[in-house]
Amino acid sequence: MTYQVPEFVPEFICDRKQQQAVTLQLPTGTSFYGTGEVSGQLERTGKRIFTWNTDAWGYGPETTSLYQSHPWVLALLPDGRALGVLADTTRRCEIDLREGSTIKFSAAAVYPVITFGPFASPTEVLVSFSHAIGTIFMPPKWSLGYHQCRWSYEPDAKVLEIARTFREKDIPCDVIWMDIDYMDGFRCFTFDKERFSDPQTMVNDLHAIGFKAIWMLDPGIKNEEGYFVYDSGSDNDVWIKNAEGNPFVGEVWPGPCVFPDFTRGETRSWWAKLVKDFIANGVDGIWNDMNEPAVFKTVTKTMPESNIHRGDAELGGCQNHSHYHNVYGLLMARSTYEGMKMSSEEKRPFVLTRAGSIGSQRYAATWSGDNLSTWEHLHMSLPMVLQLGLSGQPLSGPDIGGFAGNATPKLFGRWMGVGAMFPFCRGHSEAGTIDHEPWSFGEECEEVCRLALMRRYRLMPHIYTLFYMAHMKGTPVAVPSFFADPRNSSLRTVENSFLLGSLLVCSSTTPDQGSNEVSHILPNGTWLRFDFGDAHPDLPTLYLQGGSIIPVGLPVHHVGEMNLNDDLSLFIALDDNGKAEGVLFEDDGDGYGYVHGVFLLTYYTAELQSSIITVKVSKTEGSWKRPKRVLHVHVLLGGGAMINGKGIDGEEIQITVPSNSEVSNLILASENQYTVHLERARPIPDVDRLPGQKGIELSKTPVDLKSGDWALKVVPWIGGRIISMTHLPSGSQWLHSRVDIDGYEEYSGTEYRSAGCSEQYAVLERDLQQSGEEESLLLEGDIGGGLILQRQISIQKDAPGNLKVDSSIVARSVGAGSGGYSRLVCLRVHPTFTLLHPTEVFVTFTSINGSKHEVRPESGEQTFEGTLQPNGEWMLIDSCAGLSLVNRFDLSQVNKCLVHWGTGTVNLELWSEERPVSEETPIRISHEYEVKQLP
């Protein structure tokens, strides 16, 4: 027997603490993707993340841990081949892709690493990967429609009002969601007796107009005797234990809570029975939230890692929480799914989970968590959905319009335009924000939303087919555009387009350009633009790949209106050989008949011969009888032009192709019509500033601050940087830089440029005081997640030689899903000083422990923590100028100090501790500068 030696072999290193590091060196020019639910750029090359499920409300592009954990990397090799690498661990894992073309996993305890490939294409890697971890559950067809959600629609009359308004306004929608306020005091499996007194009647009314109802269930169970879920759970001994062996109690929405130990089969069965009984109230789907698990009033935002799970033997047995933390959400979703399945054999379960990991796609869809109503998060939603798809979870999407904050009309409309093409399509918004229904932003935005959702529903036969293939074969649903052309390196960083099968969706995520104005990079081959007569600058541009056929339905307002006997359309793009093929899956949209062959899978082909295009069925699968219906055929010619034909579905249809000159005329006429359509489209008003914002005009103006010994120039709109900091008596400009680099900044993270004030963030000048006691400038920058970065620069009259800078990260509106606490943040004060005499400077200080230090440029970067930290003061000395810049700070606010020498520059950084903040617990660093003559 011969064995094939792997082309790429990982290297394993395990230290004495059982920390295992695994590295895999790949060829130069390899691009990295995957890594699961992550924020930031599509291509993960150069990034580092940590798999630790975290309640990351208000995350930013550099947040290193979100709600789900996928220790998985998809590597696209320079030649277009692809390789997948999975670290098979449930523990906190670092995925480091910062060193060239090297993958490095690091996690506690030993774990295997599994490679998939190399294969000829990334699709083959994902198919192989899905066979290992399980394919997605087969979603009920209605769950692929549009979902409307808010925290919260209440009471029941409001729920029905929202649903009826969708029907009155002819805006497609299938599902409305109930957030935690439907419960009695946030107790799971209960209903508020006043606001939702008769849930069954309400659901019946929703069903009557074609709506499904989805209800939230959290893992935190109120610690209250007499509450039937708590009593039942205690009787069955289902709760997670603390290190002392007692049920762990942590605070969530209901107050003190206990948490089911889903690692035990007995607990999962107990929960599934509760779910089964709950479904009897007319529940169509269940939303598992807060299942990282999130715990309030803790710095870690979760339960202690010392907690004990008495897990099943096949899961790892009795282990502490650090072993099971990342799979807690998966196991809860599994229990919920199984409970729904027990309730009915005629309905497929639909579960949405916030937390998850590798394998959770077998039981639940997911969404990208508590995002923000910003253009940055609109853009980021595309790579986030794609990364989840590249990590084995095809059914995902963002909160369209953004969860936290107030969307503007253009932002909401543009987001709905592209969101209507995502695999999971839901609008959701936070309590305290303005209304985020499609009609809430004016007639123009409402029309864009209507067109976008009509487009989704027309494409529903294609989308449903993609999910059947994903379920049966493991093929992806939404993927980056480079999947169509893996060798084309220019596609590897494209983030504003994606593929739905053979359908290419090209969008704009910037406010100043419509999708029609963006120069999109198309893969090699034939790509033909088309639409449904709905062209609009705020809708994505659609292209069909040459050689493809996609099925398209009639316009409907909910999936239940789709009748298998209705007319069906085929959109066809022939390849260079005059051929095309496509597939359509059909069944009753729910239940498990398809498992037993009760479905119809139709393979269509089209071929051009002697100016005749013949469209026919090449083969079929399944016992479902083909409906008698008209089949409309639309052959794309280019420029949006097409030739049409029709016949009976299942029979051969022939279409005569016009002459070359006629085709040219059709294309020209179509392009002209497209241009006129775009010009006549009603643009969404560009209202990006809401009434009541202060400081808008002041923030556009450079500010001079001159008093005592100091003259400063501050430019608010680029992060409030101090552009110059001149000491007047000596004439020395200690901080000076161009507008576009360096300067004086703070960041809200431990990574360089992570979620801090820079050009990307709105900065408002709030208070410019020039009277009496001091000259002062107060600046604010929105850094996302309800967090504000404040900076006050002041020169006091009684201390004219001292320049004071007071920096803070303040929680302005955190709380949704987080118990009043933000994501983990670290305030990093980051001034870059330009050195006039680089060889004659050094930093000196005395540490807390009394030791003395001189740090010179040749030392590179050095960090000082603990007792080595400067004892509240350090100095930058220019011995040539005979001056020292003294920097004094509050030692209680600073966790470490960092010196970084650049080429002719130095950073003297002050870092706070890293922790969440609330309205009552901001992070602050207050420090001051003074210039002194050297003796």
PDB file of N, CA and C in Angstrom, residues 166-193:
ATOM      1  N   PHE A 166     -47.183  46.333   6.151  1.00  0.00           N
ATOM      2  CA  PHE A 166     -46.451  45.723   5.043  1.00  0.00           C
ATOM      3  C   PHE A 166     -47.397  45.326   3.927  1.00  0.00           C
ATOM      4  N   ARG A 167     -48.515  44.736   4.285  1.00  0.00           N
ATOM      5  CA  ARG A 167     -49.456  44.308   3.246  1.00  0.00           C
ATOM      6  C   ARG A 167     -50.107  45.521   2.562  1.00  0.00           C
ATOM      7  N   GLU A 168     -50.469  46.510   3.345  1.00  0.00           N
ATOM      8  CA  GLU A 168     -51.108  47.700   2.770  1.00  0.00           C
ATOM      9  C   GLU A 168     -50.189  48.428   1.806  1.00  0.00           C
ATOM     10  N   LYS A 169     -48.902  48.418   2.097  1.00  0.00           N
ATOM     11  CA  LYS A 169     -47.941  49.147   1.275  1.00  0.00           C
ATOM     12  C   LYS A 169     -47.307  48.270   0.204  1.00  0.00           C
ATOM     13  N   ASP A 170     -47.757  47.014   0.073  1.00  0.00           N
ATOM     14  CA  ASP A 170     -47.252  46.101  -0.958  1.00  0.00           C
ATOM     15  C   ASP A 170     -45.740  45.908  -0.861  1.00  0.00           C
ATOM     16  N   ILE A 171     -45.235  45.809   0.368  1.00  0.00           N
ATOM     17  CA  ILE A 171     -43.819  45.530   0.588  1.00  0.00           C
ATOM     18  C   ILE A 171     -43.696  44.078   1.035  1.00  0.00           C
ATOM     19  N   PRO A 172     -42.964  43.257   0.301  1.00  0.00           N
ATOM     20  CA  PRO A 172     -42.878  41.836   0.660  1.00  0.00           C
ATOM     21  C   PRO A 172     -42.296  41.623   2.052  1.00  0.00           C
ATOM     22  N   CYS A 173     -42.875  40.699   2.779  1.00  0.00           N
ATOM     23  CA  CYS A 173     -42.388  40.333   4.105  1.00  0.00           C
ATOM     24  C   CYS A 173     -43.067  39.037   4.520  1.00  0.00           C
ATOM     25  N   ASP A 174     -42.339  38.166   5.211  1.00  0.00           N
ATOM     26  CA  ASP A 174     -42.880  36.880   5.623  1.00  0.00           C
ATOM     27  C   ASP A 174     -42.913  36.674   7.127  1.00  0.00           C
ATOM     28  N   VAL A 175     -42.073  37.401   7.864  1.00  0.00           N
ATOM     29  CA  VAL A 175     -41.865  37.052   9.267  1.00  0.00           C
ATOM     30  C   VAL A 175     -41.802  38.306  10.119  1.00  0.00           C
ATOM     31  N   ILE A 176     -42.405  38.250  11.291  1.00  0.00           N
ATOM     32  CA  ILE A 176     -42.243  39.308  12.287  1.00  0.00           C
ATOM     33  C   ILE A 176     -41.769  38.666  13.586  1.00  0.00           C
ATOM     34  N   TRP A 177     -40.910  39.385  14.295  1.00  0.00           N
ATOM     35  CA  TRP A 177     -40.176  38.822  15.424  1.00  0.00           C
ATOM     36  C   TRP A 177     -40.594  39.455  16.739  1.00  0.00           C
ATOM     37  N   MET A 178     -40.573  38.641  17.790  1.00  0.00           N
ATOM     38  CA  MET A 178     -40.854  39.103  19.150  1.00  0.00           C
ATOM     39  C   MET A 178     -39.576  39.035  19.984  1.00  0.00           C
ATOM     40  N   ASP A 179     -39.111  40.201  20.408  1.00  0.00           N
ATOM     41  CA  ASP A 179     -37.935  40.290  21.276  1.00  0.00           C
ATOM     42  C   ASP A 179     -38.367  40.054  22.727  1.00  0.00           C
ATOM     43  N   ILE A 180     -37.458  40.255  23.679  1.00  0.00           N
ATOM     44  CA  ILE A 180     -37.661  39.807  25.061  1.00  0.00           C
ATOM     45  C   ILE A 180     -38.861  40.425  25.769  1.00  0.00           C
ATOM     46  N   ASP A 181     -39.392  41.541  25.264  1.00  0.00           N
ATOM     47  CA  ASP A 181     -40.465  42.207  26.004  1.00  0.00           C
ATOM     48  C   ASP A 181     -41.809  41.506  25.916  1.00  0.00           C
ATOM     49  N   TYR A 182     -41.913  40.444  25.106  1.00  0.00           N
ATOM     50  CA  TYR A 182     -43.168  39.682  25.105  1.00  0.00           C
ATOM     51  C   TYR A 182     -43.303  38.844  26.373  1.00  0.00           C
ATOM     52  N   MET A 183     -42.186  38.626  27.070  1.00  0.00           N
ATOM     53  CA  MET A 183     -42.183  37.716  28.225  1.00  0.00           C
ATOM     54  C   MET A 183     -42.725  38.403  29.478  1.00  0.00           C
ATOM     55  N   ASP A 184     -43.067  37.585  30.436  1.00  0.00           N
ATOM     56  CA  ASP A 184     -43.462  38.065  31.762  1.00  0.00           C
ATOM     57  C   ASP A 184     -42.184  38.264  32.582  1.00  0.00           C
ATOM     58  N   GLY A 185     -41.745  39.517  32.681  1.00  0.00           N
ATOM     59  CA  GLY A 185     -40.545  39.799  33.456  1.00  0.00           C
ATOM     60  C   GLY A 185     -39.313  39.113  32.913  1.00  0.00           C
ATOM     61  N   PHE A 186     -39.218  38.950  31.602  1.00  0.00           N
ATOM     62  CA  PHE A 186     -38.078  38.325  30.924  1.00  0.00           C
ATOM     63  C   PHE A 186     -37.904  36.854  31.306  1.00  0.00           C
ATOM     64  N   ARG A 187     -38.965  36.228  31.783  1.00  0.00           N
ATOM     65  CA  ARG A 187     -38.910  34.800  32.106  1.00  0.00           C
ATOM     66  C   ARG A 187     -39.196  33.999  30.833  1.00  0.00           C
ATOM     67  N   CYS A 188     -38.241  33.177  30.430  1.00  0.00           N
ATOM     68  CA  CYS A 188     -38.399  32.391  29.206  1.00  0.00           C
ATOM     69  C   CYS A 188     -39.591  31.438  29.314  1.00  0.00           C
ATOM     70  N   PHE A 189     -40.242  31.203  28.184  1.00  0.00           N
ATOM     71  CA  PHE A 189     -41.405  30.313  28.046  1.00  0.00           C
ATOM     72  C   PHE A 189     -42.653  30.893  28.721  1.00  0.00           C
ATOM     73  N   THR A 190     -42.680  32.208  28.960  1.00  0.00           N
ATOM     74  CA  THR A 190     -43.878  32.867  29.501  1.00  0.00           C
ATOM     75  C   THR A 190     -44.278  34.011  28.589  1.00  0.00           C
ATOM     76  N   PHE A 191     -45.502  34.518  28.793  1.00  0.00           N
ATOM     77  CA  PHE A 191     -46.010  35.658  28.035  1.00  0.00           C
ATOM     78  C   PHE A 191     -46.518  36.712  29.014  1.00  0.00           C
ATOM     79  N   ASP A 192     -46.217  37.973  28.704  1.00  0.00           N
ATOM     80  CA  ASP A 192     -46.728  39.057  29.528  1.00  0.00           C
ATOM     81  C   ASP A 192     -48.254  39.071  29.453  1.00  0.00           C
ATOM     82  N   LYS A 193     -48.898  39.069  30.611  1.00  0.00           N
ATOM     83  CA  LYS A 193     -50.361  38.900  30.655  1.00  0.00           C
ATOM     84  C   LYS A 193     -51.108  40.115  30.118  1.00  0.00           C
TER      85      LYS A 193
END
